[in-house]
């Protein structure tokens, strides 16, 4: 018993860190860390595969102040239209009286009536577009969307 006890004391008192460990244990640690890294990458990749990013394509994307209609097409990463999404347009650096919303149809298009305004001595501004994907779908809107540019004539 004293022989095993003295081995443990020597191992405990060894200050060489990983250098003092048996080679099999070092190999097992390195392989284990590498395997864990690969598994974590696979798991994070699975989450990315189930979500498809959507984007907004406003037409026109440059407008002037005043009442007008804007058609916004919601598409996925392949450029295919997304039906049933809710488009939200709100003022950013240009002003908009309230928030405008519309739902996309079968062609992924939503038409909104907007009346943007610019502040005094302001030559341009932007309107922000947000997309709320259809409930229960594999779509997500996590990246910034195209903005609508408002310019003074």
GROMACS .gro file of C-alpha atoms in nm:
model
  153
    1UNK     CA    1   0.000   0.000   0.000
    2UNK     CA    2   0.286   0.238   0.070
    3UNK     CA    3   0.426   0.177  -0.276
    4UNK     CA    4   0.096   0.295  -0.445
    5UNK     CA    5   0.067   0.578  -0.198
    6UNK     CA    6   0.417   0.705  -0.279
    7UNK     CA    7   0.337   0.695  -0.656
    8UNK     CA    8   0.033   0.915  -0.600
    9UNK     CA    9   0.237   1.155  -0.391
   10UNK     CA   10   0.499   1.180  -0.666
   11UNK     CA   11   0.230   1.239  -0.932
   12UNK     CA   12   0.062   1.502  -0.717
   13UNK     CA   13   0.392   1.680  -0.649
   14UNK     CA   14   0.499   1.674  -1.016
   15UNK     CA   15   0.500   2.032  -1.154
   16UNK     CA   16   0.569   1.942  -1.518
   17UNK     CA   17   0.199   1.973  -1.614
   18UNK     CA   18   0.119   1.771  -1.927
   19UNK     CA   19   0.483   1.661  -1.962
   20UNK     CA   20   0.445   1.441  -1.655
   21UNK     CA   21   0.137   1.256  -1.783
   22UNK     CA   22   0.159   0.915  -1.947
   23UNK     CA   23   0.167   0.933  -2.328
   24UNK     CA   24  -0.155   0.730  -2.364
   25UNK     CA   25  -0.342   0.983  -2.151
   26UNK     CA   26  -0.203   1.275  -2.353
   27UNK     CA   27  -0.309   1.108  -2.679
   28UNK     CA   28  -0.655   1.037  -2.538
   29UNK     CA   29  -0.693   1.403  -2.432
   30UNK     CA   30  -0.585   1.536  -2.773
   31UNK     CA   31  -0.812   1.295  -2.964
   32UNK     CA   32  -1.100   1.371  -2.728
   33UNK     CA   33  -1.069   1.749  -2.771
   34UNK     CA   34  -1.044   1.712  -3.150
   35UNK     CA   35  -1.351   1.484  -3.159
   36UNK     CA   36  -1.548   1.725  -2.942
   37UNK     CA   37  -1.458   2.012  -3.174
   38UNK     CA   38  -1.576   1.817  -3.480
   39UNK     CA   39  -1.903   1.720  -3.308
   40UNK     CA   40  -1.973   2.080  -3.200
   41UNK     CA   41  -1.920   2.200  -3.558
   42UNK     CA   42  -2.159   1.934  -3.686
   43UNK     CA   43  -2.423   2.028  -3.430
   44UNK     CA   44  -2.399   2.399  -3.512
   45UNK     CA   45  -2.417   2.312  -3.885
   46UNK     CA   46  -2.741   2.121  -3.831
   47UNK     CA   47  -2.907   2.432  -3.690
   48UNK     CA   48  -2.791   2.636  -3.988
   49UNK     CA   49  -2.934   2.383  -4.234
   50UNK     CA   50  -3.284   2.409  -4.091
   51UNK     CA   51  -3.307   2.788  -4.123
   52UNK     CA   52  -3.325   2.971  -4.455
   53UNK     CA   53  -3.255   3.345  -4.455
   54UNK     CA   54  -3.507   3.575  -4.627
   55UNK     CA   55  -3.441   3.911  -4.789
   56UNK     CA   56  -3.650   4.205  -4.908
   57UNK     CA   57  -3.638   4.345  -5.261
   58UNK     CA   58  -3.822   4.681  -5.267
   59UNK     CA   59  -3.944   4.828  -5.594
   60UNK     CA   60  -3.871   5.109  -5.628
   61UNK     CA   61  -3.581   5.114  -5.382
   62UNK     CA   62  -3.531   5.490  -5.424
   63UNK     CA   63  -3.833   5.717  -5.362
   64UNK     CA   64  -3.910   6.084  -5.305
   65UNK     CA   65  -4.107   6.232  -5.014
   66UNK     CA   66  -4.485   6.208  -5.046
   67UNK     CA   67  -4.759   5.948  -5.088
   68UNK     CA   68  -4.675   5.647  -5.308
   69UNK     CA   69  -4.698   5.269  -5.333
   70UNK     CA   70  -4.397   5.043  -5.287
   71UNK     CA   71  -4.394   4.672  -5.375
   72UNK     CA   72  -4.165   4.456  -5.166
   73UNK     CA   73  -4.080   4.105  -5.279
   74UNK     CA   74  -3.964   3.862  -5.009
   75UNK     CA   75  -3.726   3.595  -5.138
   76UNK     CA   76  -3.519   3.316  -4.987
   77UNK     CA   77  -3.148   3.256  -5.049
   78UNK     CA   78  -3.226   3.086  -5.383
   79UNK     CA   79  -3.430   3.384  -5.502
   80UNK     CA   80  -3.760   3.195  -5.467
   81UNK     CA   81  -4.061   3.398  -5.345
   82UNK     CA   82  -4.181   3.349  -4.987
   83UNK     CA   83  -4.559   3.358  -4.946
   84UNK     CA   84  -4.727   3.441  -4.615
   85UNK     CA   85  -4.448   3.660  -4.474
   86UNK     CA   86  -4.532   3.990  -4.306
   87UNK     CA   87  -4.340   4.293  -4.431
   88UNK     CA   88  -4.289   4.580  -4.185
   89UNK     CA   89  -4.169   4.923  -4.304
   90UNK     CA   90  -4.077   5.192  -4.052
   91UNK     CA   91  -3.885   5.516  -4.049
   92UNK     CA   92  -3.513   5.510  -3.995
   93UNK     CA   93  -3.341   5.837  -4.090
   94UNK     CA   94  -3.643   5.937  -4.299
   95UNK     CA   95  -3.971   5.987  -4.116
   96UNK     CA   96  -4.280   5.775  -4.168
   97UNK     CA   97  -4.610   5.841  -3.994
   98UNK     CA   98  -4.641   5.514  -3.803
   99UNK     CA   99  -4.548   5.165  -3.917
  100UNK     CA  100  -4.677   5.006  -4.239
  101UNK     CA  101  -4.735   4.630  -4.266
  102UNK     CA  102  -4.857   4.394  -4.538
  103UNK     CA  103  -4.859   4.019  -4.597
  104UNK     CA  104  -4.695   3.864  -4.904
  105UNK     CA  105  -4.909   3.679  -5.156
  106UNK     CA  106  -4.834   3.367  -5.360
  107UNK     CA  107  -4.564   3.552  -5.561
  108UNK     CA  108  -4.396   3.673  -5.240
  109UNK     CA  109  -4.502   4.033  -5.302
  110UNK     CA  110  -4.659   4.286  -5.067
  111UNK     CA  111  -4.768   4.637  -5.167
  112UNK     CA  112  -4.762   4.914  -4.908
  113UNK     CA  113  -4.874   5.277  -4.930
  114UNK     CA  114  -4.610   5.498  -4.772
  115UNK     CA  115  -4.570   5.874  -4.732
  116UNK     CA  116  -4.211   5.938  -4.618
  117UNK     CA  117  -4.089   6.281  -4.518
  118UNK     CA  118  -3.747   6.432  -4.461
  119UNK     CA  119  -3.649   6.678  -4.192
  120UNK     CA  120  -3.552   7.039  -4.257
  121UNK     CA  121  -3.227   7.066  -4.456
  122UNK     CA  122  -3.222   6.687  -4.495
  123UNK     CA  123  -3.151   6.574  -4.851
  124UNK     CA  124  -3.186   6.199  -4.799
  125UNK     CA  125  -3.294   5.935  -4.549
  126UNK     CA  126  -3.383   5.569  -4.526
  127UNK     CA  127  -3.681   5.351  -4.439
  128UNK     CA  128  -3.613   5.020  -4.265
  129UNK     CA  129  -3.769   4.694  -4.386
  130UNK     CA  130  -3.823   4.401  -4.148
  131UNK     CA  131  -3.965   4.064  -4.243
  132UNK     CA  132  -4.162   3.838  -4.013
  133UNK     CA  133  -4.142   3.492  -4.174
  134UNK     CA  134  -4.453   3.272  -4.191
  135UNK     CA  135  -4.524   3.102  -3.858
  136UNK     CA  136  -4.390   2.748  -3.835
  137UNK     CA  137  -4.169   2.784  -4.142
  138UNK     CA  138  -3.797   2.719  -4.180
  139UNK     CA  139  -3.739   3.086  -4.269
  140UNK     CA  140  -3.565   3.348  -4.056
  141UNK     CA  141  -3.479   3.716  -4.094
  142UNK     CA  142  -3.155   3.752  -3.901
  143UNK     CA  143  -2.952   3.975  -4.133
  144UNK     CA  144  -3.012   4.335  -4.226
  145UNK     CA  145  -3.243   4.386  -4.522
  146UNK     CA  146  -3.223   4.629  -4.810
  147UNK     CA  147  -3.348   4.977  -4.710
  148UNK     CA  148  -3.562   5.217  -4.909
  149UNK     CA  149  -3.371   5.535  -4.987
  150UNK     CA  150  -3.573   5.859  -4.970
  151UNK     CA  151  -3.420   6.152  -5.158
  152UNK     CA  152  -3.529   6.511  -5.199
  153UNK     CA  153  -3.580   6.609  -5.562
   0.00000   0.00000   0.00000
